Amino acid sequence: DQQVKQNSPSLSVQEGRISILNCDYTNSMFDYFLWYKKYPAEGPTFLISISSIKDKNEDGRFTVFLNKSAKHLSLHIVPSQPGDSAVYFCAASVVDAGNMLTFGGGTRLMVKP
Amino acid sequence: EPEVTQTPSHQVTQMGQEVILRCVPISNHLYFYWYRQILGQKVEFLVSFYNNEISEKSEIFDDQFSVERPDGSNFTLKIRSTKLEDSAMYFCASSVRPNGGDTEAFFGQGTRLTVV
């Protein structure tokens, strides 16, 4: 069951450049999407979210884009910093139909100084 | 900043033993969750809990698992008879409202369960 997929297991970016992390989903019922960041030996930390009624949400260096017709979302980090190096998970849920988050497999981002 | 705390950080148990993982959610949160991540795999939903009852559970959450809020602050996950395949990182999470609608779940740092 791969309702949420992150096809790139890893991404390496130079400091100061843009990092683009991608996520695809198959369940058209999903209407709320989140990005979490995870360091080793820690729990996921919420970064940014987007509702399906929007196509973009921005918070500082982080922007999430949602393309509902393609069932695709992406997280842009600009400028990337070495401290952004972590595993990034996208997650999806159906509002008002339960509380579970369905996670993608994660993308390990490495930002090189 | 308020946070979800989990104890212990690492638990080693013998196969067949019962284990209880403990969590203290953020104090004004009403929804509580357990997720797990087997090494190298996805974070998987186990169960959600609201108003002193399970609101949703996955197929992973079989009769060997149970959750409880024994008092006003703790939220526990019990595995009655552990199996080798229960070895994973278990994350507790809590939220003010259900996921979605401009709210998000806050996760604890996790308990690494090793069944030997």
XYZ file of C-alpha atoms in Angstrom:
229
model
C 0.000 0.000 0.000
C 1.824 3.096 -1.233
C -0.767 5.800 -0.918
C 1.946 8.393 -0.300
C 5.252 8.067 -2.094
C 8.503 9.947 -1.975
C 10.451 8.620 -4.911
C 13.787 10.158 -4.045
C 15.367 8.483 -1.023
C 18.056 11.139 -0.874
C 18.908 14.601 -2.150
C 22.171 16.532 -1.940
C 22.174 20.318 -2.307
C 24.755 23.049 -1.936
C 24.278 25.548 0.864
C 22.401 28.612 -0.329
C 20.699 26.821 -3.208
C 17.114 25.632 -3.415
C 16.092 22.194 -2.148
C 13.029 20.667 -3.776
C 11.510 17.599 -2.171
C 8.712 15.817 -3.959
C 5.785 13.700 -2.871
C 3.064 11.903 -4.810
C -0.174 10.449 -3.543
C -2.790 8.165 -4.997
C -5.772 8.591 -2.674
C -7.909 11.412 -4.065
C -9.708 11.645 -0.712
C -6.647 13.191 0.937
C -7.317 16.856 1.557
C -4.681 17.908 4.049
C -0.959 17.525 3.592
C 1.942 18.070 5.943
C 5.712 18.015 5.858
C 7.694 16.781 8.815
C 11.424 16.911 9.396
C 13.222 14.245 11.372
C 16.678 14.148 12.869
C 18.204 10.827 13.995
C 16.963 9.642 17.403
C 14.231 12.284 17.450
C 10.562 12.305 16.594
C 9.177 13.999 13.470
C 8.915 17.780 13.793
C 6.127 19.590 11.986
C 7.307 22.005 9.295
C 4.449 23.204 7.151
C 1.057 22.094 5.934
C -1.390 22.815 3.151
C -5.080 22.271 2.701
C -6.403 21.005 -0.613
C -8.268 24.273 -1.129
C -4.924 25.996 -1.620
C -2.109 25.427 -4.070
C 0.649 27.151 -2.155
C 1.577 27.874 1.426
C 4.669 29.751 2.481
C 6.409 30.048 5.837
C 9.765 31.749 5.822
C 12.245 29.677 3.833
C 9.723 26.867 3.371
C 7.048 26.746 0.675
C 4.754 23.861 -0.078
C 3.092 23.564 -3.472
C 0.116 21.345 -4.154
C -0.972 20.171 -7.592
C -4.227 18.330 -7.022
C -4.738 17.277 -10.616
C -1.343 15.594 -10.621
C -1.709 14.410 -7.014
C 1.682 15.883 -6.330
C 3.131 18.151 -3.693
C 6.546 19.571 -3.211
C 8.488 21.313 -0.487
C 10.875 24.086 -1.465
C 13.555 25.241 0.928
C 15.392 28.374 -0.083
C 18.067 29.177 0.756
C 19.126 25.769 2.033
C 21.264 25.674 5.157
C 23.440 22.879 6.587
C 21.076 22.669 9.565
C 18.322 21.626 7.164
C 20.080 18.294 6.688
C 17.564 15.714 7.928
C 14.985 13.240 6.679
C 11.835 14.911 5.356
C 8.507 13.105 5.396
C 5.358 14.148 3.628
C 2.106 13.021 5.186
C -1.534 13.179 4.177
C -4.862 12.892 5.881
C -8.572 13.136 5.211
C -10.107 15.919 7.266
C -13.248 14.949 9.162
C -12.802 11.294 8.275
C -10.370 10.158 10.885
C -7.208 11.283 12.492
C -4.557 9.151 10.904
C -1.632 10.496 8.971
C -0.343 8.432 6.071
C 3.375 9.003 5.645
C 5.674 8.760 2.673
C 8.934 6.893 2.991
C 11.040 9.988 3.525
C 13.793 11.800 1.640
C 17.174 12.344 3.258
C 18.343 15.876 2.496
C 22.028 16.689 2.787
C 22.991 20.337 2.518
C 26.688 20.734 1.873
C 28.526 23.819 3.140
C 7.876 25.237 24.327
C 5.497 22.408 25.291
C 6.463 18.989 24.045
C 5.363 15.377 23.993
C 7.583 13.246 26.206
C 8.041 9.499 25.973
C 9.591 7.014 28.368
C 11.679 4.972 28.229
C 13.837 6.068 25.319
C 14.935 2.471 24.763
C 13.307 -0.735 25.955
C 14.687 -4.223 25.477
C 12.307 -7.063 26.170
C 12.165 -10.797 25.717
C 9.803 -12.241 23.147
C 6.451 -13.065 24.741
C 6.797 -10.460 27.472
C 4.391 -7.615 28.011
C 5.679 -4.097 27.508
C 4.163 -0.712 28.291
C 5.319 2.406 26.502
C 4.496 5.673 28.187
C 3.753 9.104 26.828
C 2.836 12.456 28.307
C 1.035 14.460 25.608
C 0.948 18.237 25.524
C -1.380 19.338 28.295
C -4.138 21.108 26.361
C -4.247 18.537 23.565
C -7.276 16.299 23.216
C -6.263 13.838 20.491
C -3.570 11.243 21.046
C -1.853 8.897 18.646
C 0.652 6.094 18.430
C 2.765 5.537 15.343
C 5.652 3.182 14.762
C 8.589 3.007 12.390
C 10.293 -0.293 11.749
C 13.926 0.265 10.828
C 14.212 1.309 7.206
C 10.459 1.507 6.692
C 7.748 4.155 6.762
C 6.197 5.752 9.789
C 2.933 3.835 10.210
C -0.224 4.832 12.031
C -1.314 2.514 14.836
C -4.164 4.144 16.732
C -5.840 7.408 17.611
C -7.589 8.119 20.906
C -10.073 10.796 21.851
C -12.484 11.267 24.713
C -11.213 8.123 26.447
C -11.811 5.815 23.565
C -10.140 4.632 20.384
C -11.344 6.706 17.453
C -9.427 4.911 14.732
C -6.984 2.049 14.454
C -4.983 0.415 11.713
C -4.785 -3.270 10.868
C -1.458 -3.374 12.680
C -3.242 -2.606 15.951
C -4.494 -6.112 16.670
C -5.602 -7.735 19.925
C -2.040 -7.721 21.232
C -2.132 -3.945 21.457
C -4.090 -1.730 23.798
C -4.035 1.932 24.773
C -5.055 3.645 27.946
C -5.161 7.068 29.510
C -4.899 5.999 33.141
C -4.897 9.531 34.518
C -5.098 13.102 33.291
C -1.592 13.209 31.881
C -0.302 9.819 30.722
C -1.153 7.923 27.542
C 0.163 4.368 27.316
C 0.584 1.711 24.657
C 0.659 -1.870 25.887
C 1.837 -4.810 23.842
C 0.601 -7.916 25.577
C 2.940 -10.561 24.203
C 5.760 -9.080 22.189
C 6.999 -10.634 18.957
C 10.312 -10.101 17.210
C 8.544 -8.107 14.508
C 7.301 -5.608 17.089
C 10.838 -4.232 17.241
C 10.513 -0.650 16.045
C 10.599 2.986 17.044
C 7.271 3.900 18.620
C 6.168 7.508 18.454
C 3.455 9.095 20.509
C 1.795 12.231 19.158
C -0.912 14.623 20.246
C -2.933 17.417 18.709
C -5.456 20.024 19.794
C -7.902 18.957 17.109
C -7.919 16.081 14.637
C -5.275 16.245 11.932
C -6.308 18.677 9.274
C -8.004 22.040 9.430
C -4.926 24.050 10.299
C -3.771 21.808 13.070
C -0.927 19.387 13.259
C 0.246 16.531 15.423
C 3.263 17.035 17.665
C 5.447 13.984 18.057
C 7.524 12.741 20.953
C 11.129 11.688 20.553
C 10.166 8.032 20.367
C 10.799 4.806 22.277
C 13.020 2.267 20.598
C 11.607 -1.166 21.374
C 13.903 -4.122 20.819
C 12.414 -7.593 21.184
C 14.989 -10.353 21.602
